[in-house]
Coordinates of C-alpha atoms and ligand atoms in Angstrom, one line a residue:
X15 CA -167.2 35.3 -75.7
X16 CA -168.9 35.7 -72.3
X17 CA -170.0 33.1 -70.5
X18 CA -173.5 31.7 -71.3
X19 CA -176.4 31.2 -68.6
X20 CA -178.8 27.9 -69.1
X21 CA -182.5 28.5 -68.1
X22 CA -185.6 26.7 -68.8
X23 CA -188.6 28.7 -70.9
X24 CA -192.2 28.9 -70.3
X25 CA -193.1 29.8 -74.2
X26 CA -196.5 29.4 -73.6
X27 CA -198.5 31.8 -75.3
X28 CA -195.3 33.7 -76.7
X29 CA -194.3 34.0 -81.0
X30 CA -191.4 32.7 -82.4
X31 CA -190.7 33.4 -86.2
X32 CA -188.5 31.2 -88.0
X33 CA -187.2 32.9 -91.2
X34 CA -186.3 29.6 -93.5
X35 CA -188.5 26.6 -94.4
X36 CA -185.6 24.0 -94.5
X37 CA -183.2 21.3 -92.6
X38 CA -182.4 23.6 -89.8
X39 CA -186.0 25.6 -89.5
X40 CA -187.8 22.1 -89.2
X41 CA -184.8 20.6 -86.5
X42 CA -185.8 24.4 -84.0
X43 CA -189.7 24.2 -85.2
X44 CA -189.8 20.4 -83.7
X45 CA -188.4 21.6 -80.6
X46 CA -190.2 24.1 -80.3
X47 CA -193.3 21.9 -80.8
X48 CA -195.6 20.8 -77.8
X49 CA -194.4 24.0 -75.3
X50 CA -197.3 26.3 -76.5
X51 CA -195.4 28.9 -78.4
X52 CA -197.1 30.4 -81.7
X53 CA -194.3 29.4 -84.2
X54 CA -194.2 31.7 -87.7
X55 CA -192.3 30.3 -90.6
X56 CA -190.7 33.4 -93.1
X57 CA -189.8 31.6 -96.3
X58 CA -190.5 31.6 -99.7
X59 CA -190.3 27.7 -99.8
X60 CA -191.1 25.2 -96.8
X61 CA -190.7 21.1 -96.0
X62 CA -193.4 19.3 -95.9
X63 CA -193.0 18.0 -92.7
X64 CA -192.3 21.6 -91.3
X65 CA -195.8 22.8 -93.2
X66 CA -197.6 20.0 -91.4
X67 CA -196.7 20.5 -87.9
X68 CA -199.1 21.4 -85.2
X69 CA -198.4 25.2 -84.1
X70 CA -197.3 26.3 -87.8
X71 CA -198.1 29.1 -89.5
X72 CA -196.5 29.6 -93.0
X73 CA -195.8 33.2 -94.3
X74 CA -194.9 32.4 -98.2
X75 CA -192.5 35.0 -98.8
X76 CA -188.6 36.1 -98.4
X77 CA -188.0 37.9 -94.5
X78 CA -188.7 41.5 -94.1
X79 CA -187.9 43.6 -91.4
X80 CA -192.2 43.6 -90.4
X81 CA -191.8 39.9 -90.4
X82 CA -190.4 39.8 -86.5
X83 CA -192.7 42.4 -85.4
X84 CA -194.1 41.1 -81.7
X85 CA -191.6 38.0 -81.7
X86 CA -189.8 36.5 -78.3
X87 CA -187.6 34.1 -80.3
X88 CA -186.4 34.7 -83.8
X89 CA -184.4 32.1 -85.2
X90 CA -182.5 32.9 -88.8
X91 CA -182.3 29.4 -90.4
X92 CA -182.0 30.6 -94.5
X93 CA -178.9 29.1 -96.0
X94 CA -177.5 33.1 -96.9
X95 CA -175.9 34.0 -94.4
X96 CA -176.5 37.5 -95.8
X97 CA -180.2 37.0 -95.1
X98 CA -179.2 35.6 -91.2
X99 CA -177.2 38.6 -90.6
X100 CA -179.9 41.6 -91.7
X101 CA -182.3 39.5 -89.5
X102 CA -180.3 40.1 -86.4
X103 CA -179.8 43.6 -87.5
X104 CA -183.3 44.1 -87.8
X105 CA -184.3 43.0 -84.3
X106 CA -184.9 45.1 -81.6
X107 CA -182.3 45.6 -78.6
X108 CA -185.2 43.0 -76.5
X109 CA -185.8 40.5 -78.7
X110 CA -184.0 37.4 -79.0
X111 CA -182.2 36.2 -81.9
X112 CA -180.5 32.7 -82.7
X113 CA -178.4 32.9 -86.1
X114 CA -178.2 29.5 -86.7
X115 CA -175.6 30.2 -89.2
X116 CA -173.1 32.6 -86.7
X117 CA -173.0 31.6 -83.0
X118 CA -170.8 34.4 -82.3
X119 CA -173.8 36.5 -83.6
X120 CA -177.0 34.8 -81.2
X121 CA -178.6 36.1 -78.1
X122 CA -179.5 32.5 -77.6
X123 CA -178.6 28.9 -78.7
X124 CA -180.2 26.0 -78.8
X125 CA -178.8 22.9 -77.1
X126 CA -178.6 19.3 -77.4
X127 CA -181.7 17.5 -75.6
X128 CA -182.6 14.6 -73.8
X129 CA -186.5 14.9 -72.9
X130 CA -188.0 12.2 -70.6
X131 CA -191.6 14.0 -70.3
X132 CA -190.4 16.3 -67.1
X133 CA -187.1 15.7 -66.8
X134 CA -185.1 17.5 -69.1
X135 CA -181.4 16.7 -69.3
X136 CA -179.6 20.2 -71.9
X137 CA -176.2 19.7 -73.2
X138 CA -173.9 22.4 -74.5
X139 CA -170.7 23.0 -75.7
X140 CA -171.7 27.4 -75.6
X141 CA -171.1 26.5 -79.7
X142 CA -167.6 25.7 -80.0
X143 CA -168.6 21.9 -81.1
X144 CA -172.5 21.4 -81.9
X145 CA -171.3 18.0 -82.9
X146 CA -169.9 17.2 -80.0
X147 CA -172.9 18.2 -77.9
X148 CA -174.7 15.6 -80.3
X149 CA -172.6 13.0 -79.3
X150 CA -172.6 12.9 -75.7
X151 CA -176.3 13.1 -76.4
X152 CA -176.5 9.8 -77.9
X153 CA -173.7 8.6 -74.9
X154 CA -176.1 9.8 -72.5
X155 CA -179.3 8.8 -73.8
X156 CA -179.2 4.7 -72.5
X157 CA -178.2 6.3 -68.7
X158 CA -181.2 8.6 -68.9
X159 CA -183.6 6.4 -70.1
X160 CA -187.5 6.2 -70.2
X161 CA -187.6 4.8 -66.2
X162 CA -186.3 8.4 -65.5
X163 CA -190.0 9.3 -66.5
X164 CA -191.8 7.2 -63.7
X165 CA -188.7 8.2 -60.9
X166 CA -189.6 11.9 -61.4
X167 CA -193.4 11.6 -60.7
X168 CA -192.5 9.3 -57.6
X169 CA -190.0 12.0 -56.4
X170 CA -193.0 14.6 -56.7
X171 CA -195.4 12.6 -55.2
X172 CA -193.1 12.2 -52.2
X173 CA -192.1 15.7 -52.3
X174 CA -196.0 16.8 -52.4
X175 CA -197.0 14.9 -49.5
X176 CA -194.8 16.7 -47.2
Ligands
LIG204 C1 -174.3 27.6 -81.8 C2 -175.4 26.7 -82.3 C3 -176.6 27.6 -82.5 C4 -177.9 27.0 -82.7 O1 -178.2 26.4 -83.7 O2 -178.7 27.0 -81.7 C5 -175.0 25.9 -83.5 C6 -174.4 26.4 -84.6 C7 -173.9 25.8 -85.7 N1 -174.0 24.4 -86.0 C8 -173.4 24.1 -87.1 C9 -173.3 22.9 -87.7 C10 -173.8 21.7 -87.2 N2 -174.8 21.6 -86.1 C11 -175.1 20.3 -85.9 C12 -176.1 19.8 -85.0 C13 -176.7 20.5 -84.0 N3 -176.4 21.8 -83.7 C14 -177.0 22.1 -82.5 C15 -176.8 23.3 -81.8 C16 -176.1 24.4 -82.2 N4 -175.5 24.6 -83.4 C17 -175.8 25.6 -81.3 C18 -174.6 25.2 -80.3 C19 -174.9 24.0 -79.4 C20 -173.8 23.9 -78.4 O3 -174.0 24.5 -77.3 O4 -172.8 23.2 -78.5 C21 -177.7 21.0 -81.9 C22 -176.9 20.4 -80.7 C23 -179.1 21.3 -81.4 C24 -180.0 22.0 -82.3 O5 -179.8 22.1 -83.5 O6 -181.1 22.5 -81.8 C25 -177.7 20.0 -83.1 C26 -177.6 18.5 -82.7 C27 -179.1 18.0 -82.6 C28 -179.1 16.6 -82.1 O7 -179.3 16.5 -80.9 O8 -179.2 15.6 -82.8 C29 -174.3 19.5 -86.8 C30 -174.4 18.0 -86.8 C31 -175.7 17.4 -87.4 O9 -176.5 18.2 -88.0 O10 -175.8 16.2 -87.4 C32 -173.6 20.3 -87.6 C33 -172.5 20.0 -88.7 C34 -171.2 19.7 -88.1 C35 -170.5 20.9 -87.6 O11 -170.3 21.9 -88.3 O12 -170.0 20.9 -86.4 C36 -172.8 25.3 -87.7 C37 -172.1 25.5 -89.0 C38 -173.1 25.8 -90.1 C39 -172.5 26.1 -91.4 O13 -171.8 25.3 -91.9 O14 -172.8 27.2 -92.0 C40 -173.2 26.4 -86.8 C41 -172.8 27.9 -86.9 C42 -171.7 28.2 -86.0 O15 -171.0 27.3 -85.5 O16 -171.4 29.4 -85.9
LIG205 N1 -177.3 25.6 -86.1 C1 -177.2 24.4 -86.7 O1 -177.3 23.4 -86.0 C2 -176.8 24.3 -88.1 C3 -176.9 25.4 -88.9 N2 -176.7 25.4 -90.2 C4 -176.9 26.6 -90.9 O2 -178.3 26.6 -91.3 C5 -178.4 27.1 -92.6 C6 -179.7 26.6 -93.3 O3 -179.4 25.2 -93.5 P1 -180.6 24.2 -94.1 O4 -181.8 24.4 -93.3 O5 -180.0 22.9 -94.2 O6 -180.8 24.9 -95.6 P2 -182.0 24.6 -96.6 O7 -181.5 24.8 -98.0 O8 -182.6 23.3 -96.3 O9 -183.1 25.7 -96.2 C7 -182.8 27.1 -96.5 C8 -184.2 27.8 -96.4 O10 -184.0 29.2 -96.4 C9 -185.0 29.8 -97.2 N3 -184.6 31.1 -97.6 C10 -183.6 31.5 -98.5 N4 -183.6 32.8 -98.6 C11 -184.6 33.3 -97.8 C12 -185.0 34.6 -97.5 N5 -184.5 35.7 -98.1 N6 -186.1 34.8 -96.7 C13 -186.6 33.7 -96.1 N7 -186.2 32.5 -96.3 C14 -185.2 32.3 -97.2 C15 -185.2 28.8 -98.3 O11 -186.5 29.0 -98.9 C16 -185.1 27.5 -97.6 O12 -186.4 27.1 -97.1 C17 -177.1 26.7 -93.3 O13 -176.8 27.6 -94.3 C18 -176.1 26.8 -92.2 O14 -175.4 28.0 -92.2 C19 -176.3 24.2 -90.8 C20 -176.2 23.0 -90.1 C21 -176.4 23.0 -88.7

């Protein structure tokens, strides 16, 4: 695989359709939540917790090509990995597609996160060990704690008033 390049979205205003209602859709729906993106959900059956978040809107049916129609981010989250692959063949050469089933197979992946309001702290092993990424996560999440919040804003105050 080629090498992968990290980068920081502004999703603001932009669609993302999630085809699957499940585990996975609801782990990429939450982190896509707060960032202003339109998230679309493409399943026939959803979580609860997925239905209720802010952002959501719930298309009750099984993925059709029409279903990514306008979309930035796609994410193919259904547990038939017959149904992830068609999704990735139906996107256009410009969209972006994460088979959450197939790394090999996504325009983009998601990483690990640590999230201390602005600072943002992305960990990745380019797929080869999602659990991994998870744990040095959790390793890393006592070093970066909530201070990190409060040394950010004094770092752009400082920077601001020059
Ligand atoms: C390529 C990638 C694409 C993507 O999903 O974006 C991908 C792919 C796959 N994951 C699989 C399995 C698991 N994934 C996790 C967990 C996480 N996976 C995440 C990301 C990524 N997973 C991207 C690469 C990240 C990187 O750069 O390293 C995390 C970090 C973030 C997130 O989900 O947003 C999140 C931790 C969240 C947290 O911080 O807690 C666990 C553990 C668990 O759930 O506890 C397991 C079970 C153990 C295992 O299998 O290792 C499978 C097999 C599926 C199958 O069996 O069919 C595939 C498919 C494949 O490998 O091809
Ligand atoms: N990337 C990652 O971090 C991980 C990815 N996975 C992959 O994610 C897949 C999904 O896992 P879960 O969310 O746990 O499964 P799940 O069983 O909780 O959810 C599957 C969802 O897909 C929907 N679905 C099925 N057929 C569909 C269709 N034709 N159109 C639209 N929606 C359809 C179902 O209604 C259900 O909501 C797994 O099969 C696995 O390959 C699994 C673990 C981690």
């Amino acid at each position: 695989m080629e090498k992968l390049y990290p980068v920081m979205m502004n999703l603001n205003g932009k669609k993302a359709v999630i085809i699957g209602g499940g585990k996975i859709a609801l782990r990429k729906a939450k982190g896509l939540a707060g960032t202003g993106v339109k998230i679309v959900v493409v399943s026939p059956g959803i979580r609860e917790e997925l239905f209720k978040l802010h952002d959501v809107v719930w298309k009750q049916k099984e993925f059709e090509a029409k279903d990514i129609k306008g979309a930035h981010l796609i994410f193919a989250a259904t547990d038939n990995k017959a149904v992830n692959e068609y999704v990735c063949q139906c996107a256009e050469a410009n969209q972006w597609v994460n088979d959450t089933s197939k790394s090999e197979r996504s325009d983009f992946i998601t990483p690990a996160v640590i999230r201390r309001d602005k600072f943002i702290l992305a960990i990745s092993t380019s797929g080869a060990s999602p659990e991994l990424a998870k744990e040095l996560k959790i390793e890393l999440e006592n070093r970066y704690d909530n201070k990190l919040e409060y040394t950010v804003d004094m770092y752009a105050k400082r920077r601001n008033k020059k």
